Short mmCIF file of C-alpha atoms in Angstrom, two decimals:
data_model
loop_
_atom_site.label_atom_id
_atom_site.label_comp_id
_atom_site.label_asym_id
_atom_site.label_seq_id
_atom_site.Cartn_x
_atom_site.Cartn_y
_atom_site.Cartn_z
CA MET A 1 2.29 25.29 23.05
CA PRO A 2 1.34 22.37 20.83
CA TRP A 3 -1.13 19.84 22.16
CA THR A 4 0.28 16.67 23.68
CA ARG A 5 -0.81 13.28 22.39
CA ASP A 6 -3.17 12.97 25.33
CA GLU A 7 -4.69 16.38 24.65
CA MET A 8 -5.19 15.42 21.00
CA ALA A 9 -6.89 12.22 22.13
CA ALA A 10 -9.09 14.22 24.52
CA LEU A 11 -10.20 16.46 21.65
CA ALA A 12 -11.16 13.40 19.62
CA ALA A 13 -13.02 11.97 22.61
CA ARG A 14 -15.29 15.06 22.60
CA GLU A 15 -16.65 13.86 19.26
CA LEU A 16 -18.05 10.68 20.83
CA ARG A 17 -21.78 10.62 21.42
CA ASP A 18 -23.85 8.52 23.77
CA GLY A 19 -24.61 5.14 22.23
CA PHE A 20 -21.88 5.26 19.59
CA TYR A 21 -20.05 2.15 18.41
CA VAL A 22 -16.45 3.23 17.86
CA ASN A 23 -13.28 1.72 16.41
CA LEU A 24 -10.00 3.19 17.65
CA GLY A 25 -6.85 2.68 15.61
CA ILE A 26 -3.49 1.60 16.96
CA GLY A 27 -1.22 4.21 18.60
CA ILE A 28 -2.44 7.67 19.70
CA PRO A 29 -6.08 6.84 18.79
CA THR A 30 -6.06 4.15 21.49
CA LEU A 31 -5.61 6.93 24.07
CA VAL A 32 -9.08 8.29 23.17
CA ALA A 33 -10.58 5.58 25.37
CA ASN A 34 -9.04 7.25 28.45
CA HIS A 35 -10.88 10.53 27.82
CA ILE A 36 -14.50 9.51 27.29
CA ALA A 37 -16.73 11.93 29.21
CA PRO A 38 -18.84 10.66 32.12
CA GLY A 39 -22.38 10.00 30.96
CA VAL A 40 -21.28 9.22 27.41
CA ASP A 41 -21.68 5.50 26.90
CA VAL A 42 -19.75 4.15 23.94
CA THR A 43 -18.99 0.60 22.86
CA LEU A 44 -15.53 0.06 21.43
CA GLN A 45 -15.11 -2.35 18.54
CA SER A 46 -11.94 -4.12 17.55
CA GLU A 47 -11.73 -5.48 14.02
CA ASN A 48 -10.30 -8.85 15.06
CA GLY A 49 -13.80 -9.70 16.25
CA MET A 50 -14.51 -8.20 19.65
CA LEU A 51 -17.31 -5.76 20.40
CA GLY A 52 -17.30 -4.14 23.84
CA LEU A 53 -13.61 -3.80 24.70
CA GLY A 54 -12.66 -3.50 28.34
CA PRO A 55 -9.49 -1.98 29.82
CA PHE A 56 -6.14 -3.76 30.14
CA PRO A 57 -6.54 -6.68 32.55
CA ARG A 58 -4.87 -7.17 35.91
CA GLU A 59 -1.73 -9.29 35.63
CA ASP A 60 -3.50 -12.33 37.14
CA ARG A 61 -6.36 -12.04 34.63
CA VAL A 62 -4.37 -11.86 31.41
CA ASP A 63 -5.93 -14.17 28.81
CA ALA A 64 -4.09 -14.79 25.52
CA ASP A 65 -7.46 -15.31 23.80
CA ILE A 66 -8.67 -11.80 24.64
CA ILE A 67 -6.77 -9.29 22.52
CA ASN A 68 -7.54 -6.14 20.56
CA ALA A 69 -6.47 -5.36 16.99
CA GLY A 70 -3.15 -4.05 18.31
CA LYS A 71 -2.59 -7.57 19.71
CA GLN A 72 -2.67 -6.14 23.23
CA THR A 73 -4.23 -8.16 26.02
CA ILE A 74 -7.48 -6.57 27.19
CA SER A 75 -10.51 -7.51 29.29
CA GLU A 76 -14.21 -8.16 28.76
CA LEU A 77 -17.17 -6.06 29.89
CA ASP A 78 -20.71 -7.18 30.68
CA ARG A 79 -21.70 -6.16 27.13
CA THR A 80 -18.87 -7.93 25.30
CA SER A 81 -19.53 -10.17 22.32
CA TYR A 82 -17.21 -12.00 19.96
CA VAL A 83 -17.66 -12.50 16.23
CA SER A 84 -15.64 -13.85 13.32
CA SER A 85 -13.47 -11.53 11.25
CA ALA A 86 -16.06 -11.68 8.44
CA ASP A 87 -18.85 -10.54 10.77
CA SER A 88 -16.59 -7.93 12.35
CA PHE A 89 -15.90 -6.36 8.98
CA GLY A 90 -19.58 -6.70 8.15
CA MET A 91 -20.17 -4.25 11.02
CA ILE A 92 -17.48 -1.96 9.64
CA ARG A 93 -18.23 -2.15 5.94
CA GLY A 94 -21.96 -2.16 6.52
CA GLY A 95 -21.87 1.25 8.19
CA HIS A 96 -22.83 0.01 11.66
CA ILE A 97 -19.84 1.67 13.34
CA GLN A 98 -20.44 5.40 13.81
CA LEU A 99 -16.91 6.63 14.26
CA SER A 100 -13.30 5.61 13.79
CA VAL A 101 -10.20 7.46 14.98
CA LEU A 102 -7.04 6.69 13.01
CA GLY A 103 -3.46 7.81 12.64
CA ALA A 104 -2.14 9.18 9.35
CA MET A 105 1.00 9.89 7.39
CA GLU A 106 -0.76 12.35 5.06
CA VAL A 107 -4.25 13.76 4.51
CA ALA A 108 -5.25 15.64 1.36
CA GLN A 109 -7.59 18.65 1.26
CA THR A 110 -10.05 16.38 -0.57
CA GLY A 111 -10.13 14.02 2.42
CA ASP A 112 -7.86 11.38 0.87
CA LEU A 113 -5.92 9.46 3.50
CA ALA A 114 -2.49 7.82 3.31
CA ASN A 115 -1.51 5.78 6.33
CA TRP A 116 -0.27 2.37 5.24
CA MET A 117 2.89 2.44 3.19
CA VAL A 118 6.01 4.39 2.30
CA PRO A 119 7.52 3.34 -1.05
CA GLY A 120 11.05 2.03 -0.65
CA LYS A 121 10.47 1.00 2.94
CA MET A 122 9.34 -2.42 4.09
CA VAL A 123 5.60 -2.57 3.56
CA LYS A 124 3.70 -4.24 6.34
CA GLY A 125 0.29 -4.10 4.71
CA PRO A 126 -2.95 -2.18 5.13
CA GLY A 127 -4.40 -4.37 7.88
CA GLY A 128 -8.00 -3.23 8.38
CA ALA A 129 -7.44 0.47 7.65
CA MET A 130 -8.84 0.41 4.11
CA ASP A 131 -11.98 -1.37 5.27
CA LEU A 132 -12.45 1.07 8.15
CA VAL A 133 -12.22 4.19 6.01
CA ALA A 134 -14.48 2.67 3.36
CA GLY A 135 -17.17 1.63 5.81
CA VAL A 136 -17.21 3.66 9.01
CA ARG A 137 -19.53 6.66 8.80
CA ARG A 138 -17.19 9.29 10.26
CA ILE A 139 -13.37 9.27 10.24
CA ILE A 140 -11.23 11.40 12.56
CA VAL A 141 -7.49 11.53 11.96
CA LEU A 142 -4.96 12.22 14.72
CA MET A 143 -1.49 13.15 13.47
CA ASP A 144 1.45 15.48 13.95
CA HIS A 145 1.03 18.63 11.91
CA VAL A 146 4.36 18.16 10.10
CA ASP A 147 6.61 15.13 9.67
CA LYS A 148 10.08 14.71 11.17
CA ALA A 149 11.59 16.69 8.29
CA GLY A 150 9.12 19.53 8.89
CA THR A 151 7.06 18.74 5.79
CA PRO A 152 3.32 19.48 6.08
CA LYS A 153 1.17 16.36 6.40
CA PHE A 154 -2.10 18.11 5.51
CA ARG A 155 -1.56 18.56 1.77
CA LYS A 156 -3.16 19.46 -1.56
CA THR A 157 -2.74 15.83 -2.64
CA CYS A 158 -1.15 12.87 -0.91
CA THR A 159 2.28 11.85 -2.15
CA LEU A 160 2.09 8.42 -0.50
CA PRO A 161 -0.08 5.48 -1.62
CA LEU A 162 -3.67 6.00 -0.50
CA THR A 163 -5.69 4.11 2.07
CA GLY A 164 -8.91 5.66 0.79
CA THR A 165 -10.19 8.60 -1.24
CA ASN A 166 -12.39 11.34 0.25
CA VAL A 167 -12.80 9.57 3.59
CA VAL A 168 -11.57 11.98 6.28
CA ASP A 169 -14.06 14.21 8.14
CA MET A 170 -11.89 15.76 10.85
CA ILE A 171 -8.16 16.25 11.42
CA ILE A 172 -6.69 16.85 14.86
CA THR A 173 -2.99 17.71 14.79
CA ASN A 174 -0.73 18.87 17.60
CA LEU A 175 -1.27 22.45 16.34
CA ALA A 176 -4.83 22.71 15.08
CA VAL A 177 -8.21 21.16 14.31
CA PHE A 178 -9.74 21.05 10.83
CA GLN A 179 -13.18 19.72 10.02
CA ARG A 180 -15.89 19.76 7.43
CA PRO A 181 -19.65 19.24 7.67
CA ASP A 182 -19.81 16.72 4.83
CA ARG A 183 -17.60 15.12 2.21
CA GLN A 184 -18.48 17.64 -0.50
CA SER A 185 -17.27 20.59 1.57
CA PRO A 186 -13.73 21.90 2.07
CA PHE A 187 -12.03 21.61 5.44
CA ALA A 188 -12.09 24.58 7.79
CA LEU A 189 -9.64 25.46 10.54
CA THR A 190 -11.79 25.40 13.69
CA ALA A 191 -9.36 25.42 16.62
CA LEU A 192 -5.76 26.25 17.48
CA ALA A 193 -3.55 24.81 20.19
CA PRO A 194 -2.73 27.32 22.95
CA GLY A 195 -0.20 29.88 21.75
CA ILE A 196 -0.32 28.69 18.15
CA THR A 197 -1.34 31.33 15.63
CA ALA A 198 -3.42 30.93 12.50
CA ASP A 199 -0.42 32.28 10.57
CA GLU A 200 1.85 29.55 11.88
CA VAL A 201 -0.68 26.90 10.90
CA ARG A 202 -1.00 28.46 7.45
CA GLN A 203 2.77 28.28 7.00
CA LYS A 204 2.90 24.65 8.06
CA THR A 205 -0.03 23.50 5.95
CA GLU A 206 0.03 22.80 2.23
CA ALA A 207 -3.70 22.11 1.91
CA HIS A 208 -6.23 24.76 1.08
CA TYR A 209 -8.73 25.28 3.91
CA LEU A 210 -11.22 27.83 5.17
CA ASP A 211 -10.25 29.79 8.26
CA GLU A 212 -13.08 29.92 10.79
CA VAL A 213 -10.79 30.91 13.65
CA SER A 214 -9.42 34.28 12.48
CA ARG A 215 -12.65 35.59 10.95
CA MET B 1 -19.54 -43.33 11.15
CA VAL B 2 -16.61 -41.69 9.37
CA GLN B 3 -13.71 -41.31 11.74
CA LYS B 4 -12.74 -37.64 11.76
CA ILE B 5 -10.49 -37.78 14.80
CA TYR B 6 -6.86 -38.49 13.89
CA PRO B 7 -4.22 -39.59 16.40
CA ASP B 8 -1.85 -36.71 15.67
CA ALA B 9 -1.09 -33.81 13.34
CA ALA B 10 1.28 -35.76 11.09
CA ARG B 11 -1.34 -38.39 10.35
CA ALA B 12 -4.05 -35.77 9.88
CA LEU B 13 -1.91 -34.16 7.17
CA GLU B 14 -1.12 -37.44 5.44
CA GLY B 15 -2.00 -37.49 1.75
CA LEU B 16 -3.01 -33.81 1.73
CA THR B 17 0.21 -31.86 1.31
CA PHE B 18 2.13 -31.32 -1.92
CA ASP B 19 4.53 -28.81 -3.45
CA GLY B 20 2.66 -25.76 -4.74
CA MET B 21 -0.34 -26.33 -2.49
CA THR B 22 -2.59 -23.52 -1.29
CA LEU B 23 -3.01 -23.37 2.48
CA ALA B 24 -5.54 -21.30 4.42
CA ALA B 25 -4.84 -20.74 8.11
CA GLY B 26 -6.97 -19.18 10.83
CA GLY B 27 -5.61 -16.79 13.42
CA PHE B 28 -5.04 -13.09 14.05
CA GLY B 29 -1.49 -12.24 15.02
CA LEU B 30 -0.54 -15.14 17.26
CA CYS B 31 -4.08 -15.48 18.63
CA GLY B 32 -6.04 -18.55 17.59
CA ILE B 33 -3.38 -19.96 15.29
CA PRO B 34 -3.20 -23.71 14.61
CA GLU B 35 0.20 -24.12 16.28
CA THR B 36 0.27 -27.91 16.26
CA LEU B 37 -0.58 -28.25 12.57
CA ILE B 38 1.88 -25.56 11.51
CA ALA B 39 4.69 -27.42 13.29
CA ALA B 40 3.61 -30.65 11.57
CA LEU B 41 3.57 -28.91 8.18
CA VAL B 42 7.25 -28.13 8.63
CA GLU B 43 7.88 -31.88 8.91
CA THR B 44 5.97 -32.68 5.70
CA GLY B 45 8.56 -30.72 3.73
CA ALA B 46 5.88 -29.41 1.34
CA ARG B 47 7.32 -26.45 -0.55
CA ASP B 48 6.18 -23.53 -2.70
CA ILE B 49 3.13 -23.12 -0.51
CA THR B 50 0.73 -20.23 -1.13
CA ALA B 51 -0.45 -19.30 2.36
CA ILE B 52 -3.71 -17.43 2.89
CA SER B 53 -3.46 -15.98 6.37
CA ASN B 54 -4.13 -12.55 7.86
CA ASN B 55 -0.60 -12.42 9.31
CA ALA B 56 2.72 -14.23 8.89
CA GLY B 57 3.54 -15.06 12.50
CA VAL B 58 6.81 -14.03 14.12
CA ASP B 59 10.29 -15.37 13.37
CA ASP B 60 10.05 -18.54 15.42
CA PHE B 61 6.31 -18.99 15.90
CA GLY B 62 3.19 -19.35 13.83
CA LEU B 63 3.67 -19.28 10.05
CA GLY B 64 7.13 -17.85 10.76
CA LYS B 65 8.17 -21.47 11.19
CA LEU B 66 7.24 -22.28 7.60
CA LEU B 67 8.90 -19.10 6.38
CA ARG B 68 12.13 -19.98 8.14
CA THR B 69 12.27 -23.30 6.31
CA ARG B 70 11.40 -21.45 3.06
CA GLN B 71 8.38 -23.62 2.45
CA ILE B 72 6.18 -20.62 1.64
CA ARG B 73 6.49 -18.99 -1.78
CA LYS B 74 3.58 -16.60 -1.59
CA MET B 75 1.48 -15.02 1.16
CA ILE B 76 -2.00 -13.54 0.78
CA SER B 77 -2.25 -11.38 3.91
CA SER B 78 -3.40 -8.03 5.25
CA TYR B 79 -0.48 -7.32 7.58
CA VAL B 80 2.94 -8.92 7.83
CA GLY B 81 4.84 -6.78 10.33
CA GLU B 82 6.66 -8.33 13.30
CA ASN B 83 8.61 -10.85 11.21
CA LYS B 84 12.26 -10.15 10.34
CA GLU B 85 12.78 -13.33 8.30
CA PHE B 86 9.72 -12.45 6.24
CA GLU B 87 11.17 -9.01 5.59
CA ARG B 88 14.53 -10.46 4.55
CA GLN B 89 13.01 -12.97 2.11
CA TYR B 90 10.61 -10.40 0.69
CA LEU B 91 13.30 -7.79 0.08
CA ALA B 92 15.53 -10.49 -1.48
CA GLY B 93 12.71 -11.32 -3.90
CA GLU B 94 12.38 -14.89 -2.58
CA LEU B 95 8.85 -14.41 -1.34
CA GLU B 96 5.80 -13.01 -3.06
CA ILE B 97 3.08 -11.13 -1.22
CA GLU B 98 -0.44 -10.23 -2.23
CA PHE B 99 -1.72 -7.60 0.17
CA CYS B 100 -5.39 -7.83 0.81
CA PRO B 101 -7.32 -5.49 3.13
CA GLN B 102 -8.29 -7.40 6.27
CA GLY B 103 -12.03 -7.28 5.79
CA THR B 104 -11.68 -8.13 2.13
CA LEU B 105 -9.51 -11.11 3.05
CA ALA B 106 -12.09 -12.38 5.54
CA GLU B 107 -14.85 -11.95 2.98
CA ARG B 108 -12.81 -13.60 0.20
CA MET B 109 -12.37 -16.67 2.38
CA ARG B 110 -16.02 -16.63 3.37
CA ALA B 111 -17.09 -16.24 -0.27
CA GLY B 112 -14.78 -19.01 -1.47
CA GLY B 113 -16.22 -21.33 1.15
CA ALA B 114 -19.78 -20.33 0.26
CA GLY B 115 -19.44 -20.89 -3.48
CA ILE B 116 -19.41 -17.20 -4.34
CA ALA B 117 -16.90 -16.45 -7.09
CA GLY B 118 -16.64 -12.73 -6.41
CA PHE B 119 -18.21 -9.78 -4.64
CA TYR B 120 -18.14 -5.99 -4.83
CA THR B 121 -16.79 -3.87 -1.99
CA ARG B 122 -15.96 -0.19 -1.49
CA THR B 123 -12.77 -1.16 0.36
CA GLY B 124 -9.66 -0.22 -1.58
CA VAL B 125 -11.34 1.87 -4.30
CA GLY B 126 -8.86 4.46 -5.60
CA THR B 127 -5.87 2.73 -3.97
CA MET B 128 -3.10 0.39 -5.17
CA ILE B 129 -5.28 -2.53 -4.10
CA ALA B 130 -7.67 -1.64 -6.94
CA GLU B 131 -5.05 -1.87 -9.68
CA GLY B 132 -6.13 -4.28 -12.40
CA LYS B 133 -9.46 -5.00 -10.72
CA GLU B 134 -12.87 -4.44 -12.25
CA THR B 135 -15.05 -1.71 -10.76
CA LYS B 136 -18.77 -1.17 -10.92
CA VAL B 137 -20.97 1.70 -9.83
CA PHE B 138 -23.95 0.89 -7.60
CA ASP B 139 -26.23 3.73 -6.59
CA GLY B 140 -23.60 6.32 -7.53
CA GLU B 141 -20.80 4.67 -5.51
CA THR B 142 -17.84 2.82 -7.00
CA TYR B 143 -17.19 -0.72 -5.83
CA LEU B 144 -14.31 -3.10 -6.48
CA LEU B 145 -14.65 -6.69 -7.63
CA GLU B 146 -12.82 -9.10 -5.31
CA THR B 147 -12.70 -12.85 -5.83
CA GLY B 148 -13.44 -15.70 -3.46
CA LEU B 149 -10.56 -17.84 -2.19
CA VAL B 150 -10.45 -21.62 -1.98
CA ALA B 151 -7.53 -23.53 -0.45
CA ASP B 152 -6.34 -27.10 -0.99
CA VAL B 153 -6.02 -27.46 2.76
CA ALA B 154 -7.29 -25.26 5.58
CA ILE B 155 -5.98 -25.47 9.13
CA VAL B 156 -7.84 -23.96 12.06
CA LYS B 157 -7.64 -23.76 15.84
CA ALA B 158 -10.69 -24.21 18.04
CA TRP B 159 -11.34 -24.52 21.73
CA LYS B 160 -13.58 -27.58 21.71
CA GLY B 161 -14.45 -30.08 19.04
CA ASP B 162 -16.58 -33.22 18.98
CA PRO B 163 -16.23 -36.43 16.92
CA PHE B 164 -18.47 -34.97 14.21
CA GLY B 165 -16.10 -32.04 13.69
CA ASN B 166 -18.43 -29.50 15.30
CA LEU B 167 -16.32 -26.67 16.70
CA VAL B 168 -16.54 -23.99 19.34
CA PHE B 169 -13.95 -21.23 19.32
CA ARG B 170 -12.81 -19.26 22.34
CA LYS B 171 -13.20 -15.46 22.62
CA SER B 172 -11.12 -13.41 20.16
CA ALA B 173 -9.28 -16.58 19.09
CA ARG B 174 -12.26 -17.09 16.76
CA ASN B 175 -11.18 -14.38 14.27
CA PHE B 176 -10.40 -15.90 10.84
CA ASN B 177 -10.90 -19.53 11.89
CA PRO B 178 -14.56 -19.95 10.86
CA MET B 179 -13.91 -18.59 7.35
CA ALA B 180 -10.69 -20.57 6.96
CA ALA B 181 -12.63 -23.72 7.85
CA THR B 182 -15.16 -23.10 5.10
CA CYS B 183 -12.67 -22.32 2.33
CA GLY B 184 -10.58 -25.50 2.56
CA ARG B 185 -11.21 -28.38 0.14
CA VAL B 186 -10.06 -30.36 3.16
CA THR B 187 -10.12 -28.71 6.57
CA ILE B 188 -8.19 -29.91 9.58
CA ALA B 189 -9.06 -28.55 13.00
CA GLU B 190 -6.86 -28.76 16.06
CA VAL B 191 -8.74 -28.33 19.32
CA GLU B 192 -7.75 -27.73 22.90
CA GLU B 193 -10.26 -30.30 24.02
CA ILE B 194 -12.09 -33.13 22.29
CA VAL B 195 -15.49 -33.62 23.85
CA GLU B 196 -17.93 -36.51 23.55
CA ALA B 197 -20.68 -36.62 20.97
CA GLY B 198 -23.60 -34.58 22.27
CA ALA B 199 -21.52 -32.58 24.74
CA LEU B 200 -21.66 -29.39 22.67
CA GLU B 201 -24.88 -27.41 22.84
CA PRO B 202 -26.25 -27.56 19.24
CA ASP B 203 -27.36 -23.95 19.48
CA GLN B 204 -23.88 -22.80 20.47
CA ILE B 205 -21.75 -24.44 17.77
CA HIS B 206 -19.72 -21.84 15.86
CA CYS B 207 -18.57 -24.09 13.01
CA PRO B 208 -20.62 -27.15 12.09
CA GLY B 209 -18.82 -30.39 11.25
CA VAL B 210 -19.70 -30.24 7.56
CA PHE B 211 -16.72 -27.90 7.17
CA VAL B 212 -14.27 -30.08 9.12
CA GLN B 213 -12.93 -33.31 7.64
CA ARG B 214 -10.16 -34.10 10.11
CA LEU B 215 -9.70 -33.23 13.75
CA ILE B 216 -6.87 -33.62 16.23
CA LEU B 217 -6.19 -32.81 19.83
CA ALA B 218 -3.76 -29.86 19.83
CA THR B 219 -0.47 -30.71 21.49
CA SER B 220 0.80 -27.14 21.28
CA ASN B 221 -1.28 -24.55 23.11
CA GLU B 222 1.45 -22.06 23.89
CA LYS B 223 -0.76 -19.10 22.92
CA ARG B 224 2.10 -16.69 22.86
CA ILE B 225 1.14 -13.10 23.68
CA GLU B 226 2.49 -10.36 21.40
CA GLN B 227 1.67 -7.35 23.57
CA ARG B 228 1.19 -8.13 27.25
CA THR B 229 -0.59 -5.02 28.50
CA VAL B 230 -1.86 -4.92 32.09
CA THR B 231 -3.24 -2.51 34.64
CA LYS B 232 -2.20 -2.27 38.26
CA GLU B 233 -5.57 -0.95 39.31
CA PRO B 234 -7.72 -3.34 41.31
CA GLY B 235 -10.45 -4.64 39.04
#
């Protein structure tokens, strides 16, 4: 059975280490915050200028001036600080954020990422995604293994306009996990969802990868 | 002492707006946007505006108001979702957009305000954003040359301001406002509260008055929420 979105988020949460500063993208990546292990203390950063994100507030404590990058109302913690957008992206671009978890439309075997536009459709813009992949030290992608038409999303090369080149370190799909030790190495299949075979993953993947599961 | 406090938004904008002007606006989504000044800009009738702003508001709020009246010809933004009228004008070819990665946009405004003509960043290397831009290799890594931005007029929202134009922002409503303030040839701030001279702690001022030429008391503080997310758990 393929992993659910929450199970995918839980797998990403296992990559968090005590003391990490982490930026979670909009959508499934946001769920990672619900799965942080006890004893692992991480500080979440939001690129609109908030460091130390708290959970959603109680109805009576909603404050329009406290939002995350998804424009959702959130709350403060005792560690929270606010900065300008320039300083916030200084943290990101300057390599001060250890990990970012993002969604994707396509990932290439070289680690290229496409997650901001589909030609012919209304383009909303890259937001902060290009800055995040260029600056954050480690990038984990959460995505469905194939798109709605059944086309593999982990590919030899991306067909969609890129967000960044050679920026992805780990891919968690609903079927499998791929990762690589550094950005010169190829990706390796390192885990399969329950009941999913390495053969099925091979069939549904266009990218070349090493198989560390079936060895 | 030069009087920076103006009686209202219309008078603060007097003599500053013209067709083809460049406008920088603070705000992220609908958070920390200069609502009062945007509404007053509609009344000026200035057209063919190039707007430098991270987002484009929604249909009836924020910069969406200036889009609805077709006063904006070009946007320099990182993300313009959530606005149907924007989409319609863009697809009809009536509106131009220059997409700029969010961090690059913040830095371009900061650089423009700090007298820096351009800077190199890794953001956007190898993407469409890099097309036509100069690159340079530093220490084996490729960087992209991005230019600073300066606006004819900048409009910002702050929480508190004093008669000298010193500003304090509130929480995540700070966002692009400090950089917008620096990159305007003339900057107008609207504040939720005007405080007396000396009332702001000098060590806690986010934007010093040198960057603010005109200041008004905001009459619109709707602070519309885009995504109201709450928990039912006691906290």
